[in-house]
Each structure stands twice: as C-alpha cells, then as structure tokens.
Amino acid sequence: QVQLVESGGGMVQAGGSLRLSCAASGRTFRYYVMGWFRQAPGKEREFVAGISWNGRKTAYLDSVNDRFTISKDNAENTVYLQMNSLKPEDTAVYYCAADANAYSDNVEVRAGMYDYWGQGTQVTVSS
C-alpha cells in the first residue's frame, strides 16, 4: 500500500511559479511510475506530467511542456512538479498518482492505469 500526500499548492499571479511536492510512504515508491494530473471545475481529470521509475523518461501535456518539470527523488520518496510561467488556465486541483507496475519505463497518461492517488492540492492562477 502506498499513501501519497501533496503539498505546495496556492494562489499565484500569472507568470509566477510554484513547486508541488508529493511525499510517498512505503519502500516500493522507488519502483513506480509517478504522475501528476489536474482537474478544473466542470472538466475531466487530465494528465499533466509523468516520470518513469528510474527518472530516465518523462512525459508532459503539450500545453505545459516548456513550463513544467517533473522530478523524482527516490531517496526522499518524493516527486516534484516545478511549474513556471503559470497561466490562469493552469488553475485546477493537482493530484499525484502512482502506477504500481514496477520497473516500468512506460509513462501512462491514462488516469485509470494509476493505482494510488493523493488527496489533491489547489493551484489558483490569477490574471
């Protein structure tokens, strides 16, 4: 069982930056693909970024590709999402998720393929 706890959300003006953190319990974290998703009011949950178990492969939503960076610290059991040049359309609840397919280099973009989820953290970007 893996428990995920997000932090780092908040309110920021357009053009600003935030860094989200996701702290994971359990020693098996280091073997999992990790992802960040977001859900805005009235919209479906969408994939934002993901990273393979060893950090060698990443994937991003096209609209955040040059602005967001995902990273994984297996020693600290933490995954990060650095968000720069934030836009009002980035406003959403951001969720951390773990895909328990151990040692996978396949970064899933489908929410249904992730096994564990955090409670979410709100990110609000004002214009």
PDB file of C-alpha atoms in Angstrom:
ATOM      1  CA  GLN A   1       0.000   0.000   0.000  1.00  0.00           C
ATOM      2  CA  VAL A   2       1.270   3.472  -0.899  1.00  0.00           C
ATOM      3  CA  GLN A   3      -0.002   6.702   0.585  1.00  0.00           C
ATOM      4  CA  LEU A   4       0.566   9.958  -1.277  1.00  0.00           C
ATOM      5  CA  VAL A   5       0.381  13.438   0.228  1.00  0.00           C
ATOM      6  CA  GLU A   6       0.620  16.524  -1.968  1.00  0.00           C
ATOM      7  CA  SER A   7       1.714  19.976  -0.836  1.00  0.00           C
ATOM      8  CA  GLY A   8       2.853  23.255  -2.329  1.00  0.00           C
ATOM      9  CA  GLY A   9      -0.334  24.479  -3.937  1.00  0.00           C
ATOM     10  CA  GLY A  10      -1.582  28.012  -3.517  1.00  0.00           C
ATOM     11  CA  MET A  11      -2.529  31.201  -5.262  1.00  0.00           C
ATOM     12  CA  VAL A  12      -0.137  32.958  -7.624  1.00  0.00           C
ATOM     13  CA  GLN A  13      -0.311  35.640 -10.281  1.00  0.00           C
ATOM     14  CA  ALA A  14       0.066  34.816 -13.954  1.00  0.00           C
ATOM     15  CA  GLY A  15       3.727  34.401 -14.829  1.00  0.00           C
ATOM     16  CA  GLY A  16       4.605  33.175 -11.368  1.00  0.00           C
ATOM     17  CA  SER A  17       5.937  29.823 -10.191  1.00  0.00           C
ATOM     18  CA  LEU A  18       5.008  27.082  -7.756  1.00  0.00           C
ATOM     19  CA  ARG A  19       6.610  23.786  -6.832  1.00  0.00           C
ATOM     20  CA  LEU A  20       4.338  20.933  -5.890  1.00  0.00           C
ATOM     21  CA  SER A  21       5.617  18.060  -3.782  1.00  0.00           C
ATOM     22  CA  CYS A  22       4.210  14.589  -3.336  1.00  0.00           C
ATOM     23  CA  ALA A  23       5.522  12.611  -0.391  1.00  0.00           C
ATOM     24  CA  ALA A  24       5.018   8.857  -0.592  1.00  0.00           C
ATOM     25  CA  SER A  25       5.012   6.226   2.106  1.00  0.00           C
ATOM     26  CA  GLY A  26       6.370   2.754   1.514  1.00  0.00           C
ATOM     27  CA  ARG A  27       9.686   1.464   0.258  1.00  0.00           C
ATOM     28  CA  THR A  28       8.230   0.392  -3.091  1.00  0.00           C
ATOM     29  CA  PHE A  29       7.788   4.001  -4.215  1.00  0.00           C
ATOM     30  CA  ARG A  30      11.141   3.955  -5.938  1.00  0.00           C
ATOM     31  CA  TYR A  31       9.971   1.239  -8.341  1.00  0.00           C
ATOM     32  CA  TYR A  32       6.834   3.036  -9.542  1.00  0.00           C
ATOM     33  CA  VAL A  33       5.969   5.372 -12.360  1.00  0.00           C
ATOM     34  CA  MET A  34       4.684   8.619 -10.882  1.00  0.00           C
ATOM     35  CA  GLY A  35       2.292  11.077 -12.454  1.00  0.00           C
ATOM     36  CA  TRP A  36       0.694  14.441 -11.885  1.00  0.00           C
ATOM     37  CA  PHE A  37      -2.872  15.042 -13.008  1.00  0.00           C
ATOM     38  CA  ARG A  38      -5.168  18.034 -12.669  1.00  0.00           C
ATOM     39  CA  GLN A  39      -8.870  18.664 -12.660  1.00  0.00           C
ATOM     40  CA  ALA A  40     -10.513  22.030 -13.194  1.00  0.00           C
ATOM     41  CA  PRO A  41     -14.163  22.670 -12.251  1.00  0.00           C
ATOM     42  CA  GLY A  42     -16.510  21.115 -14.779  1.00  0.00           C
ATOM     43  CA  LYS A  43     -13.692  19.362 -16.623  1.00  0.00           C
ATOM     44  CA  GLU A  44     -12.311  15.849 -16.670  1.00  0.00           C
ATOM     45  CA  ARG A  45      -9.110  14.935 -14.905  1.00  0.00           C
ATOM     46  CA  GLU A  46      -6.184  15.280 -17.301  1.00  0.00           C
ATOM     47  CA  PHE A  47      -2.607  14.064 -17.356  1.00  0.00           C
ATOM     48  CA  VAL A  48      -0.043  16.803 -16.751  1.00  0.00           C
ATOM     49  CA  ALA A  49       3.317  15.065 -16.349  1.00  0.00           C
ATOM     50  CA  GLY A  50       4.792  11.665 -15.582  1.00  0.00           C
ATOM     51  CA  ILE A  51       8.161  10.117 -14.821  1.00  0.00           C
ATOM     52  CA  SER A  52       9.433   6.549 -15.094  1.00  0.00           C
ATOM     53  CA  TRP A  53      10.560   4.600 -12.053  1.00  0.00           C
ATOM     54  CA  ASN A  54      14.224   5.470 -12.576  1.00  0.00           C
ATOM     55  CA  GLY A  55      13.638   9.037 -13.715  1.00  0.00           C
ATOM     56  CA  ARG A  56      15.064   8.465 -17.179  1.00  0.00           C
ATOM     57  CA  LYS A  57      11.832   9.019 -19.067  1.00  0.00           C
ATOM     58  CA  THR A  58       9.336  11.837 -18.706  1.00  0.00           C
ATOM     59  CA  ALA A  59       6.156  12.854 -20.484  1.00  0.00           C
ATOM     60  CA  TYR A  60       4.179  16.094 -20.467  1.00  0.00           C
ATOM     61  CA  LEU A  61       0.882  17.542 -21.558  1.00  0.00           C
ATOM     62  CA  ASP A  62       1.652  19.630 -24.642  1.00  0.00           C
ATOM     63  CA  SER A  63       0.426  22.857 -23.082  1.00  0.00           C
ATOM     64  CA  VAL A  64       2.858  22.594 -20.150  1.00  0.00           C
ATOM     65  CA  ASN A  65       5.826  21.048 -21.937  1.00  0.00           C
ATOM     66  CA  ASP A  66       8.144  24.060 -21.789  1.00  0.00           C
ATOM     67  CA  ARG A  67       6.909  25.362 -18.447  1.00  0.00           C
ATOM     68  CA  PHE A  68       6.615  22.409 -16.069  1.00  0.00           C
ATOM     69  CA  THR A  69       9.280  19.950 -14.932  1.00  0.00           C
ATOM     70  CA  ILE A  70       8.677  16.685 -13.096  1.00  0.00           C
ATOM     71  CA  SER A  71      11.400  15.095 -10.998  1.00  0.00           C
ATOM     72  CA  LYS A  72      11.674  12.156  -8.614  1.00  0.00           C
ATOM     73  CA  ASP A  73      13.853  11.747  -5.552  1.00  0.00           C
ATOM     74  CA  ASN A  74      13.798   8.080  -4.629  1.00  0.00           C
ATOM     75  CA  ALA A  75      15.954   8.635  -1.567  1.00  0.00           C
ATOM     76  CA  GLU A  76      13.386  11.081  -0.200  1.00  0.00           C
ATOM     77  CA  ASN A  77      10.342   9.191  -1.515  1.00  0.00           C
ATOM     78  CA  THR A  78       9.162  12.398  -3.128  1.00  0.00           C
ATOM     79  CA  VAL A  79       8.106  13.510  -6.583  1.00  0.00           C
ATOM     80  CA  TYR A  80       8.055  17.168  -7.559  1.00  0.00           C
ATOM     81  CA  LEU A  81       6.348  19.296 -10.161  1.00  0.00           C
ATOM     82  CA  GLN A  82       8.073  22.615 -10.816  1.00  0.00           C
ATOM     83  CA  MET A  83       5.609  24.943 -12.518  1.00  0.00           C
ATOM     84  CA  ASN A  84       6.884  28.120 -14.142  1.00  0.00           C
ATOM     85  CA  SER A  85       5.213  30.817 -16.250  1.00  0.00           C
ATOM     86  CA  LEU A  86       1.856  29.862 -14.808  1.00  0.00           C
ATOM     87  CA  LYS A  87      -1.286  30.834 -16.674  1.00  0.00           C
ATOM     88  CA  PRO A  88      -4.887  31.236 -15.472  1.00  0.00           C
ATOM     89  CA  GLU A  89      -5.793  28.098 -17.439  1.00  0.00           C
ATOM     90  CA  ASP A  90      -3.467  26.111 -15.158  1.00  0.00           C
ATOM     91  CA  THR A  91      -5.915  26.674 -12.317  1.00  0.00           C
ATOM     92  CA  ALA A  92      -7.057  23.280 -11.019  1.00  0.00           C
ATOM     93  CA  VAL A  93      -6.732  20.752  -8.258  1.00  0.00           C
ATOM     94  CA  TYR A  94      -3.483  18.886  -8.837  1.00  0.00           C
ATOM     95  CA  TYR A  95      -3.200  15.208  -7.935  1.00  0.00           C
ATOM     96  CA  CYS A  96      -0.199  12.975  -7.521  1.00  0.00           C
ATOM     97  CA  ALA A  97      -0.584   9.354  -8.605  1.00  0.00           C
ATOM     98  CA  ALA A  98       1.457   6.151  -8.580  1.00  0.00           C
ATOM     99  CA  ASP A  99       1.393   3.391 -11.175  1.00  0.00           C
ATOM    100  CA  ALA A 100       2.324   0.188  -9.322  1.00  0.00           C
ATOM    101  CA  ASN A 101       3.644  -1.517 -12.456  1.00  0.00           C
ATOM    102  CA  ALA A 102       7.127  -1.828 -11.006  1.00  0.00           C
ATOM    103  CA  TYR A 103      10.230  -1.013 -13.051  1.00  0.00           C
ATOM    104  CA  SER A 104       8.175   0.323 -15.944  1.00  0.00           C
ATOM    105  CA  ASP A 105       9.601   2.760 -18.469  1.00  0.00           C
ATOM    106  CA  ASN A 106       6.118   3.307 -19.877  1.00  0.00           C
ATOM    107  CA  VAL A 107       4.724   6.566 -18.547  1.00  0.00           C
ATOM    108  CA  GLU A 108       0.964   6.159 -18.647  1.00  0.00           C
ATOM    109  CA  VAL A 109      -1.191   9.153 -19.499  1.00  0.00           C
ATOM    110  CA  ARG A 110      -4.465   7.389 -18.664  1.00  0.00           C
ATOM    111  CA  ALA A 111      -5.704   8.074 -15.156  1.00  0.00           C
ATOM    112  CA  GLY A 112      -7.258   4.622 -14.937  1.00  0.00           C
ATOM    113  CA  MET A 113      -3.839   2.997 -15.090  1.00  0.00           C
ATOM    114  CA  TYR A 114      -2.699   4.566 -11.815  1.00  0.00           C
ATOM    115  CA  ASP A 115      -3.253   2.623  -8.622  1.00  0.00           C
ATOM    116  CA  TYR A 116      -2.731   5.158  -5.854  1.00  0.00           C
ATOM    117  CA  TRP A 117      -3.807   8.773  -5.583  1.00  0.00           C
ATOM    118  CA  GLY A 118      -3.229  11.674  -3.259  1.00  0.00           C
ATOM    119  CA  GLN A 119      -5.939  13.963  -1.947  1.00  0.00           C
ATOM    120  CA  GLY A 120      -5.031  16.839  -4.257  1.00  0.00           C
ATOM    121  CA  THR A 121      -3.752  20.376  -3.800  1.00  0.00           C
ATOM    122  CA  GLN A 122      -5.389  23.509  -5.191  1.00  0.00           C
ATOM    123  CA  VAL A 123      -3.478  25.734  -7.600  1.00  0.00           C
ATOM    124  CA  THR A 124      -5.078  29.062  -8.478  1.00  0.00           C
ATOM    125  CA  VAL A 125      -3.506  31.419 -11.023  1.00  0.00           C
ATOM    126  CA  SER A 126      -4.937  34.917 -11.232  1.00  0.00           C
ATOM    127  CA  SER A 127      -4.688  37.124 -14.309  1.00  0.00           C
TER     128      SER A 127
END
